[in-house]
Every structure is written in C-alpha cells, then in structure tokens.
Amino acid sequence: MARLELRGITKRFGDQVAVAGFDLAVENGELVTFLGPSGCGKTTTLRITAGFEQPDTGEVLVDGQDVTALPPNRRGMGMVFQGYALFPNMTARDNVDFGLAVRQRPVAERRRRVDELLALFHLDHVATHYPHQMSGGQQQRVALARAIAIEPAVLLLDEPLSAVDAKVREELRTEIRRMQVQLGITTILVTHDQAEALSISDRVVVMDRGVIEEVGTPARIYAEPRSAFTAGFIGAMNELPVRVVSQREGLVEREGRRFAAPGATELPDGAAGLLLVRPESLQPLDDGAVARPGTPILRGRVEVQTFLGATTRLLLGDLARTDQDLAGTGAAADRGGSPEQLAVDVPSSAAARWPVGSELQVAVPLASTRVIAARSAADAAAPRPSTAAAPAGVPAAGGR
Amino acid sequence: MSATLPASSTRRAPTRRRGALVWLALAPFGLGVLLFLLLPTLSLVWGSFHRSDGSFTVANYGFLLAAEQLKPFQNSILLSASTMLVGGVGGLLIGQALLSSRSGLVRELGVTFSSVAANFAGVPLAFAFIATLGANGLLTRFWAALGIDLYGHGFTLYNLLGLAAVYSYFQLPLMVLLILPALQAMRGEWREAAENLGASRWYYLRRVAIPILLPSVIASMLLLFANAFGAYATAYALTTGFFPIVPIEISSVISGDVSFDPGQGDVLAIGLAVIMALCVGGQAWLQRRTGRWLER
Amino acid sequence: MSQSQPLTAEATRAVLTIGRSRRPSGSRAWSAVVLVLAVLYFFLPLVGTASFALSTGKVFTLQPLLDALADPDAQGSILLSLGFAVATTVVTVAIVAPSAYLVELRLPRLRSLLDFVTILPFVIPPIILTLGLEEVYGIHGVVNLVGSPVLLIGGYFALTLPFVYRAIDNALRAIDVRTLTEAAESLGAGPIRTFLRIIVPSISTGLLSAALLGFTTIMGEFTLASLMGYPTFPVMLNNTYASAAREAASLVLVAFFITWACVLALAVVSRRSPAARAVATAR
C-alpha cells in the first residue's frame, strides 16, 4: 500500500514525443486506469513507473521517496505484462514463487504464501502445470499471483486482458478489481478498452498523443466530458456545432435558434462550440407527443438501424429542426439536405416503430447536454455522431 | 468431395479415376526416390549382412569392433565432438551478439555471412586454409616474420587438430543459423519480468534463460556432430584422402581398395548412418519438446 | 554441407522479424568485440587465398585468375557443373512441386511418410549414398550407369531432396492450397491448369528458393562427382591444386563468389515473398 506520484514525466524517442508533462498522484489503495488509443503514451508511462524506461524529465515517487534512479528490480513494484511473460520452463507454482525465491525467504514461508495465492486465484488444480498447458485466463491469474506474491507497494498492469477471450475478460476484470480492493494495493491499469476502464476504476486518466486529456471518475467523464477528445473517445456521443452568443447567460445559437445549455458559461462570446448529447439521452417523440416547452426538437429520417442488444441505435439523416416553442415566428421545418447525422438509442423492443426510411422527431433535453469548445474549424461544419464503441455492457453490433 | 456434387455439364471424373490419376502424377517422385534413395540404402543394408559370395553373415558387423576399425571411429568421434563444442559455444556467442546489435543491417549481414560460410565447406575451404595456414600460408609466414615458427612447434593442418580448425569454419556459422530461431524466441519480457520480481541479471540467466535455451543448444550441437561426422570433401581435399576417418575409409571402398570386403564397407556405412540417425532423431525430439514450451 | 541449405532461407526470414531488444551498454561492447573477432576469423582464409592466388610479393595481379578461366579444362568443368546443376534443379523442382501439391491436397496421410523420406538424405550423407549408388549402378551393379549423366542427376536428386521439398512445402503451407484449388475448379479449371496457372505463381518464390538451394549445393558437390568419376568444377579444382596451385586458388575465389551470389539471391527472394513474410510474422 503506497501513494504513488508521477511528476512532470516527459519521454522522447528520437524526435517522437511519447509522453509530455505527465502529472498524477495515485492515492493509497486506488485503482487508476490509463485509457487511450494506441500510441497515446500510456504504456510508456507505465514502463517509466516500473523502471524499464528512464524519463527525460520528471520523477517517480513512492510514499514521497524518489525512486526514479532505482533499477526495476529494486522498486518493489509488481508488474503484469501484456503477454503475461510467464517463465515457460517453470510450473505455475514455481512462477509464483520466483520473486520470493529471489528474496531468499525461508522455504516454509514461501510454500505457505504460494499456496495462499494459488487458492486465492483458484489455481490449485494447475499448480504443477506449465504455461503452455494452461488457458489464457489461467496464465493471466498466475501472472497476477506472481506479481502480488512479493507484496509490492504498487501494482502495474499492462493491458492484462487484451489477450483473453471476450467472455472471460468480463469475469477476469471483476476478479482483478475484487482482489485489488481486498488487498488494498495501489494499482495502475493500462488499457485501450473503455468498458474495462469505466467498469473497475476509481479514476480514469484519458490520454491522447502523450498528454493527459482528462482525469476523473468513470461516471464524471462519461456524463460530463470536458474535452472534445474524451467526448469522442468514451462511449458514443453526438456533437452538434453551435456558437456561443452569450457567456453571461449561457446561451448558444444554432441555425437561428437560441437556447441555454450547460457549459456555455465557460466559453467566451462568439466561440465555436460543440453541443454534446448522448444517443440514449435523446427522446424520441411519438406522434402527438409533446416535448417540454423550450426543448429544441430535431426531425430526421431513419437511415440505418443498428441492433446493439438491449438498445437499437437509429442513425438519423436529413436533419431539420422544428421549434414548437418560439410561438409566432411560425417557422416551418425546412429541409436542409446537409450531411448531418444524429444517433439515437431506443429500446430494441420499440425499434420497429421507426423502420428505415421513416421520419422521427427527437427532443433534446438541454439538461443532459453539455457545450464544450470545438476542436477546430472543421468541427464547426458538420455534426456527427461519434464512431466510438458502444457503451459499456452492450455487445457490439453483429456479435463476434 | 465430388460424390456430393449434383450432376452438371462440368462434372468431373469420378473419384476412382481421379485417384488413379493422382497416383500416376506421383509416380515420377516415387520412382526417383525408389531408384536413387531407397535402392542404394537397401543395397547397403543387404550388403552388410552378406559376404562377397552372397552368403548371409553377421561377421561383417563383428569386423566393426576390430581394433583397426576403432581408430577411424575414434578419430571421427573426436573430430566431431571437438568441433561440436567449439562450433556450439562459438556459434551461440556470435548469434547472441548478432541479435543484440541495434542495427538490422548487421543482423542481416551476419545471417548472410553465416550462410555463405556454412556452404563454403569442401574443396574450396580446404584450399583456402592451405593458402592461409599451410606450410607456406599467409598466416604462417606472418607469424614466422614475428619470429614464431608454427610448423616448427608441431602445428600442422594435416592432423586432427588442423582438421578441427578447418571444420570450425563451417560449424560455427551452422550453429549460428541453427540457434538464431531459439535465441529470437527468447522474449525480452521474461528478462523484464524477472527484473521486476527482483532478480539480478545472473539470476535470470541461471534460472530462466539457460534452462529455456539448453534443449535447443543441445539439439543444434547434435546436428553439428552429425554434420562433422559425415563430412567427406573437406577432409579429402585437405589430406588428399589419407586421413583415417570413417567417411574416407568408406570412400576407399568405393575406389576399389582391396583391403576391405565390400560387405565390411557397407557395415561402415551403416554404422555411420546409425550415428547420423541418432543425432537427427535426438535433435527432432528435443525440438519438439521445446516447441511445446515456447508456443503460447 | 547439406544441412545448412534450408537454414539459410529460414534464418533470413526469421531475421526480418527481430524485434527491439534493449541491452545494457556493457554487453553491447562485448557483442561488438565478438562480432569483430568473428569477422576477422571468417575473412582471413579468403584473404589468404587471395594473397596466395593473386599476388606475388607486393604485386597484385588478376593474371592467375584469367589463366585459370582460360584453361579449357576449367571451362569444361564449370560448364559441366552448371549443366548438372541446372538439369537437376529443373528435374527435381518439376517432380517435387506437383507431388508436394498433390499430397497436401489429396493425400494428407502420406505427409508423414513424405517427411520421413525427405529426412533420409540428412541421415544418409553423400558419402554413404555414393557407396550405395556405386553398388547398384556401378560397374558391378545391377545396371551399369557409370559415366552416364542419369546417375549423377539421380544422385543429386536424392541429395537435394530434403531442402527442395522443405522449401516448396513451406511455400505451399503458407497459402491456402485447398481453397485456391476449389475456387479454380469451381470456375471450370482442370487440375493441370489449376496447378500451372494458380498454384505455381502463388508459390513462385518458394520454387525459386528451392531452385537456388539446389543449385548452390550441386555447384559445390564433390563427393558423388569425384568418386563416380565426373569432372565437375570441384573435382577439377581438387585435381588442379597439385599442379597449378595458384590458378586453383584463384578458382577458389570464384567458387566463393558463386556461393555468395546464390546466398544473396536467396535472401532477396525470401525477403520478397509475401508468403514468407506471412509465415515469419505469424510465428
């Protein structure tokens, strides 16, 4: 159990910047996940923490002590490698025992501890098996047990579930979390799988291209992403270009209509912004249904239906907006014919109501939206539903 | 497969005729193997059990154990064992050095050099060494200019030691080629995992790296042994055919040397073949075992 | 020697996929020393040969080499070796390729038999095979083929079988033979056309590798040729050394460069094969 601090970590490979200005404090017993696409620097940061790479600048501190200069075999951290890296010439038992043997603990103590760990991870029946005789899930648990055997201050997991079957992955990640909580080990997990990150972490560090985009609890970064990258990376997100007209009042404007949305008060007047709304937050309106006054309504034609299990995602094109609220101006819906699209999640049982080609109106509940600064000029052009993976817990379309 | 297809205008020949066609297509291969591989081998086996008058005997095998015959086998074993060790250790070190080089070019050049050197064995190699370390060779004269008389001190290319020196030229690179796959299969992650668990470099070598590599190293050395044991051309060119090792003894039978019964020559050949078979078999068995270890 | 041929190709392919491995700087210095020593060791005999063949005292001249190449015996033997090498290579590849294809496709049970048969020549080195061939086809043999090219080609077929088969078999395994054949047949192609137009181009680099391996082996083969009395290049080289050492030594250099050229060609061919790359990276 220890407090881990990474201060000002920077690392370059040639002229490639792998990590820049990384600052993070991980509290005692916390499980923090580094989440991001390939090449974002998460594994490099982990390896720097473990000691397999030296940072160009910055320090690694464990309980206040600077360990940056220590070699990996003296840092007291346990690491689980992406491919498990079990020693092929040793049984499960010998693998788990390795760190203890290095420290030359008394044989009786070693045997007791190994037995304890094998039991904890349900590995008793493969104790005398070699790695090539074990399944991926068993190998992974041996790797975990081996890392924990030495009672490390910090546990480092490098994409521990990437080589495991999808079915086993869910079970294993729950088990990892359960074990981590039970033992109270400060843990860093590196992954590109957001379902994994969101489901078991205390906090998530979203990274892109070597820098930290955001840090927060899974719930917060899912519901209220602060950066465009995070919004696009975590779950599916609709992004509608808007322009801030009044920071003081928190008003934004889109296609001549104005409304107040959360987050607008943090952007300057005139700024280009993105209105973020999750597909599951949009409310489809049946004929005759009426939205609450003041709620913008969008109308579109269903172009694609994607079955996701419990929900079905409708992709709407041909967007237009009607505004039942602004009485008197009587603006009829105008069809823009622009390439905008909107993703709307509906319960699969109801999806038949809106087959492909049909028209659908959705209400946009402003309270569930958020305005953030647009990424670049390109974003101000066409809104698009993010193409990120389906939200946690929902099987991918088509199944694998 | 064709039995389940519906009849159509593009129906192929019925299975039975197709089967016959396949066997026909394989005939040249079978014939080649039969005539030029199996028959000679069978002839050797048959000949080893028969006297020159055609009567059956096992006395030929007894001849193998006679004193005069032990000498060539002794020499061959000594030669093969020594070059197996020198080549084995040296090749391992060179292979490891190649892999730790950061430059891909060095590695590729190294593999190319090794392939060339391993294939260079035979007459050209023998003469290259004579030109270098023979009585008038470049190196010999070089050392002489420095005041060291190699031949005066008893060194010669034309004894077992000299042969071993020459054989090493192709044994070393052969080992490099053989051991590279195994060295590559060593994953850097194992060393890192060991380090992470507190092991020193030496501890890792002792408890992980060497145990993993050992079967491959032994398997490769077995092949090196077989390679040296069966080598003929190099020794012949170097010693003009007068050195008592098994391949040269066999060749003297072919050349019509009357001191051997043809049957006895066959026995020598069979003996040689058995040794080769043991080496190759041992190597195959070891490789299969390690293969299972190293697969994920 | 015969065992090293297939390793050339495999090692070359394997080298292409070497990943990054970090090593402490101390061991890198040691590695550099080892490599420098190795390079010295391997080039010395060549330097020795070159100096013996091409220089008198301080003067460097190509004359002995030119004399050697001008000699009709030398030319004859080189041509003979070339002839045998090409003939055997063509015959062997032409026989082995369809056979390997058919076994892979239709008679997978024969696969282990084939593996065994092609391992045999490893266990039966040239010297033993020569004795056997002499007994069956020699002067006192069942059929007297002494002096006939058939004997040497047949013998070389047996000798090169292991690596030619292995190179072709590897290439076949890297492509999905069954699916390709079925696709061709479903479009109406007969077995011969399928083989010639579909399979052969798909394994062309494997065939090329096999041919190169066979070619190098036969160009340098001494045992069978000398004991059966064929004046091929290595045999002539051996004979000449006694009488015209310097000319012979310069021809040694030629032999070396031929080997080098073949190995380089093999490396280039292996590298360009997408199948080889697929095999290497899949490992």
CSV table of C-alpha atoms in Angstrom, one decimal, chain A residues 86-378:
chain,number,residue,atom,x,y,z
A,86,LEU,CA,5.3,-16.4,-17.5
A,87,PHE,CA,8.6,-18.3,-17.5
A,88,PRO,CA,7.9,-21.3,-19.8
A,89,ASN,CA,10.3,-23.6,-18.0
A,90,MET,CA,8.6,-23.3,-14.7
A,91,THR,CA,5.3,-24.5,-13.3
A,92,ALA,CA,2.6,-22.2,-12.1
A,93,ARG,CA,3.8,-22.7,-8.6
A,94,ASP,CA,7.4,-22.0,-9.4
A,95,ASN,CA,6.4,-18.9,-11.3
A,96,VAL,CA,4.5,-17.5,-8.4
A,97,ASP,CA,7.4,-18.5,-6.1
A,98,PHE,CA,10.0,-16.8,-8.2
A,99,GLY,CA,10.1,-13.4,-6.6
A,100,LEU,CA,10.1,-15.0,-3.1
A,101,ALA,CA,13.0,-17.3,-4.2
A,102,VAL,CA,15.0,-14.3,-5.3
A,103,ARG,CA,14.5,-12.7,-1.9
A,104,GLN,CA,15.6,-15.9,-0.3
A,105,ARG,CA,12.7,-16.2,2.0
A,106,PRO,CA,12.6,-19.3,4.1
A,107,VAL,CA,11.2,-22.3,2.3
A,108,ALA,CA,8.3,-22.9,4.6
A,109,GLU,CA,7.2,-19.3,4.4
A,110,ARG,CA,7.4,-19.4,0.6
A,111,ARG,CA,5.4,-22.5,0.4
A,112,ARG,CA,2.7,-21.1,2.6
A,113,ARG,CA,2.4,-17.8,0.7
A,114,VAL,CA,2.3,-19.6,-2.7
A,115,ASP,CA,-0.4,-21.9,-1.5
A,116,GLU,CA,-2.3,-19.0,-0.2
A,117,LEU,CA,-2.1,-17.1,-3.5
A,118,LEU,CA,-2.9,-20.1,-5.6
A,119,ALA,CA,-6.0,-20.7,-3.6
A,120,LEU,CA,-7.0,-17.0,-3.8
A,121,PHE,CA,-6.8,-17.2,-7.6
A,122,HIS,CA,-8.4,-20.6,-7.9
A,123,LEU,CA,-5.2,-22.0,-9.4
A,124,ASP,CA,-4.8,-25.0,-7.1
A,125,HIS,CA,-5.5,-27.6,-9.8
A,126,VAL,CA,-3.0,-26.2,-12.2
A,127,ALA,CA,-0.2,-25.6,-9.7
A,128,THR,CA,2.0,-28.1,-11.4
A,129,HIS,CA,1.1,-27.2,-14.9
A,130,TYR,CA,3.4,-25.4,-17.3
A,131,PRO,CA,2.3,-22.2,-19.1
A,132,HIS,CA,1.7,-24.0,-22.4
A,133,GLN,CA,-0.7,-26.3,-20.6
A,134,MET,CA,-2.8,-23.5,-19.2
A,135,SER,CA,-5.6,-21.4,-20.7
A,136,GLY,CA,-5.2,-17.7,-21.3
A,137,GLY,CA,-7.3,-16.9,-18.3
A,138,GLN,CA,-5.2,-19.2,-16.0
A,139,GLN,CA,-2.0,-17.8,-17.3
A,140,GLN,CA,-3.2,-14.3,-16.5
A,141,ARG,CA,-4.1,-15.2,-13.0
A,142,VAL,CA,-0.7,-16.9,-12.5
A,143,ALA,CA,0.9,-13.7,-13.7
A,144,LEU,CA,-1.2,-11.7,-11.2
A,145,ALA,CA,-0.4,-14.0,-8.4
A,146,ARG,CA,3.3,-13.9,-9.2
A,147,ALA,CA,3.3,-10.1,-9.1
A,148,ILE,CA,1.4,-10.0,-5.8
A,149,ALA,CA,3.5,-12.6,-4.1
A,150,ILE,CA,6.2,-10.1,-3.4
A,151,GLU,CA,3.8,-7.8,-1.6
A,152,PRO,CA,4.5,-4.9,-3.8
A,153,ALA,CA,3.8,-1.3,-2.8
A,154,VAL,CA,2.4,-0.6,-6.3
A,155,LEU,CA,0.8,-3.0,-8.8
A,156,LEU,CA,1.2,-2.2,-12.5
A,157,LEU,CA,-1.0,-4.0,-15.1
A,158,ASP,CA,-0.1,-3.6,-18.8
A,159,GLU,CA,-3.2,-4.4,-20.8
A,160,PRO,CA,-3.7,-7.6,-18.8
A,161,LEU,CA,-6.9,-8.6,-20.6
A,162,SER,CA,-6.1,-7.9,-24.2
A,163,ALA,CA,-5.1,-11.4,-25.0
A,164,VAL,CA,-8.1,-13.0,-23.3
A,165,ASP,CA,-11.4,-14.1,-24.9
A,166,ALA,CA,-14.2,-11.6,-24.6
A,167,LYS,CA,-16.3,-13.8,-22.4
A,168,VAL,CA,-13.5,-14.5,-19.9
A,169,ARG,CA,-12.5,-10.9,-20.0
A,170,GLU,CA,-15.5,-9.7,-18.0
A,171,GLU,CA,-15.1,-12.3,-15.4
A,172,LEU,CA,-11.4,-11.7,-15.0
A,173,ARG,CA,-11.7,-7.9,-14.7
A,174,THR,CA,-14.2,-8.2,-12.0
A,175,GLU,CA,-11.9,-10.7,-10.2
A,176,ILE,CA,-9.0,-8.3,-10.6
A,177,ARG,CA,-11.0,-5.5,-9.1
A,178,ARG,CA,-12.2,-7.7,-6.3
A,179,MET,CA,-8.7,-8.8,-5.4
A,180,GLN,CA,-7.3,-5.3,-5.7
A,181,VAL,CA,-9.9,-4.0,-3.3
A,182,GLN,CA,-9.5,-6.9,-0.9
A,183,LEU,CA,-5.7,-6.5,-0.7
A,184,GLY,CA,-5.9,-2.7,-0.9
A,185,ILE,CA,-2.9,-2.4,-3.4
A,186,THR,CA,-2.4,0.9,-5.1
A,187,THR,CA,-2.8,-0.1,-8.8
A,188,ILE,CA,-2.3,1.3,-12.2
A,189,LEU,CA,-4.0,-0.3,-15.1
A,190,VAL,CA,-3.2,0.4,-18.7
A,191,THR,CA,-5.9,-0.3,-21.4
A,192,HIS,CA,-7.4,0.8,-24.6
A,193,ASP,CA,-10.7,-0.8,-23.7
A,194,GLN,CA,-13.0,1.8,-22.3
A,195,ALA,CA,-15.5,-0.8,-21.0
A,196,GLU,CA,-12.8,-2.1,-18.8
A,197,ALA,CA,-11.7,1.3,-17.7
A,198,LEU,CA,-15.1,2.5,-16.8
A,199,SER,CA,-16.2,-0.6,-15.0
A,200,ILE,CA,-13.4,-1.2,-12.5
A,201,SER,CA,-11.5,2.0,-11.9
A,202,ASP,CA,-11.6,4.5,-9.1
A,203,ARG,CA,-10.4,7.1,-11.5
A,204,VAL,CA,-9.7,7.2,-15.2
A,205,VAL,CA,-6.8,9.1,-16.9
A,206,VAL,CA,-7.7,9.7,-20.5
A,207,MET,CA,-4.6,10.2,-22.6
A,208,ASP,CA,-4.0,11.2,-26.2
A,209,ARG,CA,-0.7,11.7,-28.0
A,210,GLY,CA,1.4,11.8,-24.9
A,211,VAL,CA,-0.7,14.1,-22.8
A,212,ILE,CA,-3.4,13.8,-20.2
A,213,GLU,CA,-6.7,14.9,-21.6
A,214,GLU,CA,-8.8,14.4,-18.5
A,215,VAL,CA,-8.8,12.8,-15.1
A,216,GLY,CA,-11.9,11.9,-13.3
A,217,THR,CA,-14.2,9.2,-12.0
A,218,PRO,CA,-15.8,6.9,-14.6
A,219,ALA,CA,-19.2,8.5,-14.0
A,220,ARG,CA,-18.0,12.0,-14.4
A,221,ILE,CA,-16.0,11.6,-17.5
A,222,TYR,CA,-18.8,9.7,-19.1
A,223,ALA,CA,-21.6,12.1,-18.3
A,224,GLU,CA,-19.6,15.3,-18.4
A,225,PRO,CA,-16.5,15.0,-20.6
A,226,ARG,CA,-14.6,18.2,-20.5
A,227,SER,CA,-12.6,17.8,-23.7
A,228,ALA,CA,-13.7,17.0,-27.2
A,229,PHE,CA,-11.3,14.1,-27.4
A,230,THR,CA,-12.8,12.5,-24.3
A,231,ALA,CA,-16.3,13.1,-25.5
A,232,GLY,CA,-15.5,11.3,-28.7
A,233,PHE,CA,-13.5,8.5,-27.2
A,234,ILE,CA,-15.8,7.5,-24.4
A,235,GLY,CA,-19.0,6.0,-25.5
A,236,ALA,CA,-20.9,7.2,-28.4
A,237,MET,CA,-21.6,10.9,-28.5
A,238,ASN,CA,-23.5,13.2,-30.8
A,239,GLU,CA,-21.8,16.5,-31.5
A,240,LEU,CA,-23.8,19.4,-32.8
A,241,PRO,CA,-21.9,22.5,-33.8
A,242,VAL,CA,-23.2,25.6,-32.0
A,243,ARG,CA,-21.9,29.2,-31.4
A,244,VAL,CA,-21.8,30.9,-28.1
A,245,VAL,CA,-23.8,34.1,-28.2
A,246,SER,CA,-23.7,35.0,-24.5
A,247,GLN,CA,-21.3,33.7,-22.0
A,248,ARG,CA,-23.0,35.6,-19.2
A,249,GLU,CA,-26.4,34.0,-19.9
A,250,GLY,CA,-25.0,30.7,-21.1
A,251,LEU,CA,-26.7,30.9,-24.5
A,252,VAL,CA,-25.7,29.2,-27.6
A,253,GLU,CA,-27.1,29.6,-31.1
A,254,ARG,CA,-27.8,27.1,-33.8
A,255,GLU,CA,-29.4,27.7,-37.1
A,256,GLY,CA,-31.0,30.8,-35.9
A,257,ARG,CA,-32.4,29.4,-32.7
A,258,ARG,CA,-31.0,30.1,-29.3
A,259,PHE,CA,-31.1,28.1,-26.1
A,260,ALA,CA,-29.3,27.8,-22.9
A,261,ALA,CA,-27.1,24.8,-22.4
A,262,PRO,CA,-24.7,23.7,-19.6
A,263,GLY,CA,-21.1,24.6,-20.1
A,264,ALA,CA,-21.7,27.6,-22.3
A,265,THR,CA,-20.9,29.9,-19.4
A,266,GLU,CA,-17.3,28.7,-19.6
A,267,LEU,CA,-16.7,29.7,-23.2
A,268,PRO,CA,-16.2,33.2,-24.5
A,269,ASP,CA,-18.7,35.0,-26.6
A,270,GLY,CA,-18.6,34.1,-30.2
A,271,ALA,CA,-16.6,30.9,-29.6
A,272,ALA,CA,-17.3,27.9,-31.8
A,273,GLY,CA,-18.6,25.1,-29.7
A,274,LEU,CA,-20.0,21.6,-29.8
A,275,LEU,CA,-23.2,20.6,-28.1
A,276,LEU,CA,-22.7,17.1,-26.8
A,277,VAL,CA,-25.6,14.8,-26.2
A,278,ARG,CA,-25.5,11.0,-25.7
A,279,PRO,CA,-27.7,8.9,-28.0
A,280,GLU,CA,-29.5,7.5,-25.0
A,281,SER,CA,-30.4,11.0,-23.8
A,282,LEU,CA,-32.4,11.9,-26.9
A,283,GLN,CA,-36.1,11.4,-26.5
A,284,PRO,CA,-38.0,10.1,-29.5
A,285,LEU,CA,-41.4,11.7,-29.8
A,286,ASP,CA,-44.3,9.6,-31.0
A,287,ASP,CA,-47.0,11.3,-33.0
A,288,GLY,CA,-48.8,13.5,-30.7
A,289,ALA,CA,-46.2,13.5,-28.0
A,290,VAL,CA,-45.2,17.0,-26.9
A,291,ALA,CA,-41.9,17.9,-25.5
A,292,ARG,CA,-41.5,20.3,-22.6
A,293,PRO,CA,-41.6,23.9,-23.6
A,294,GLY,CA,-38.2,25.3,-24.5
A,295,THR,CA,-36.8,21.9,-25.6
A,296,PRO,CA,-35.3,22.0,-29.1
A,297,ILE,CA,-36.7,19.3,-31.4
A,298,LEU,CA,-34.9,17.8,-34.2
A,299,ARG,CA,-36.5,15.9,-37.0
A,300,GLY,CA,-34.9,13.5,-39.3
A,301,ARG,CA,-35.2,10.4,-41.5
A,302,VAL,CA,-34.0,7.0,-40.2
A,303,GLU,CA,-31.2,5.9,-42.4
A,304,VAL,CA,-29.7,3.0,-40.5
A,305,GLN,CA,-30.8,0.8,-37.7
A,306,THR,CA,-28.0,-1.0,-35.7
A,307,PHE,CA,-29.1,-3.7,-33.3
A,308,LEU,CA,-26.9,-3.5,-30.1
A,309,GLY,CA,-28.7,-5.9,-27.9
A,310,ALA,CA,-30.8,-4.1,-25.3
A,311,THR,CA,-30.9,-1.0,-27.4
A,312,THR,CA,-31.0,-0.2,-31.0
A,313,ARG,CA,-29.2,2.7,-32.5
A,314,LEU,CA,-31.0,4.7,-35.1
A,315,LEU,CA,-28.9,6.9,-37.4
A,316,LEU,CA,-30.9,9.9,-38.5
A,317,GLY,CA,-30.1,11.9,-41.5
A,318,ASP,CA,-31.7,14.7,-43.4
A,319,LEU,CA,-31.9,16.7,-40.2
A,320,ALA,CA,-34.2,19.7,-39.8
A,321,ARG,CA,-35.4,21.3,-36.7
A,322,THR,CA,-38.8,22.4,-35.7
A,323,ASP,CA,-39.2,24.6,-32.8
A,324,GLN,CA,-42.6,24.4,-31.2
A,325,ASP,CA,-41.6,26.8,-28.6
A,326,LEU,CA,-40.9,30.0,-30.4
A,327,ALA,CA,-44.5,30.9,-31.0
A,328,GLY,CA,-45.4,33.4,-33.7
A,329,THR,CA,-42.4,33.0,-35.8
A,330,GLY,CA,-44.2,30.0,-37.3
A,331,ALA,CA,-41.1,28.6,-38.9
A,332,ALA,CA,-42.0,25.5,-40.8
A,333,ALA,CA,-39.5,22.8,-40.8
A,334,ASP,CA,-37.1,23.4,-43.6
A,335,ARG,CA,-35.2,20.5,-45.1
A,336,GLY,CA,-31.5,21.4,-45.3
A,337,GLY,CA,-30.3,18.3,-47.1
A,338,SER,CA,-27.0,18.7,-45.3
A,339,PRO,CA,-24.8,15.7,-44.4
A,340,GLU,CA,-25.6,15.9,-40.7
A,341,GLN,CA,-26.4,12.8,-38.8
A,342,LEU,CA,-27.7,12.0,-35.4
A,343,ALA,CA,-27.5,8.8,-33.4
A,344,VAL,CA,-30.5,8.0,-31.2
A,345,ASP,CA,-30.7,5.0,-28.9
A,346,VAL,CA,-34.1,3.4,-28.4
A,347,PRO,CA,-35.1,0.2,-26.6
A,348,SER,CA,-34.9,-2.6,-29.1
A,349,SER,CA,-38.4,-3.7,-28.4
A,350,ALA,CA,-39.7,-0.3,-29.7
A,351,ALA,CA,-37.3,-0.1,-32.7
A,352,ALA,CA,-39.9,-1.4,-35.1
A,353,ARG,CA,-41.8,1.8,-34.7
A,354,TRP,CA,-39.2,3.6,-36.7
A,355,PRO,CA,-38.1,1.5,-39.6
A,356,VAL,CA,-35.5,2.7,-42.1
A,357,GLY,CA,-36.9,5.5,-44.2
A,358,SER,CA,-39.4,6.7,-41.6
A,359,GLU,CA,-39.4,10.1,-40.0
A,360,LEU,CA,-38.6,10.6,-36.4
A,361,GLN,CA,-38.7,13.6,-34.1
A,362,VAL,CA,-36.4,13.7,-31.1
A,363,ALA,CA,-36.4,16.1,-28.2
A,364,VAL,CA,-33.0,17.3,-27.0
A,365,PRO,CA,-33.3,17.7,-23.2
A,366,LEU,CA,-30.9,20.5,-22.6
A,367,ALA,CA,-30.1,19.5,-19.0
A,368,SER,CA,-28.5,16.3,-20.4
A,369,THR,CA,-26.3,18.2,-22.8
A,370,ARG,CA,-23.0,19.9,-22.5
A,371,VAL,CA,-21.2,22.5,-24.5
A,372,ILE,CA,-17.5,22.3,-25.0
A,373,ALA,CA,-15.1,24.2,-27.2
A,374,ALA,CA,-14.9,22.9,-30.7
A,375,ARG,CA,-11.8,21.0,-31.7
A,376,SER,CA,-11.0,23.0,-34.8
A,377,ALA,CA,-12.6,24.8,-37.7
A,378,ALA,CA,-13.5,21.5,-39.2
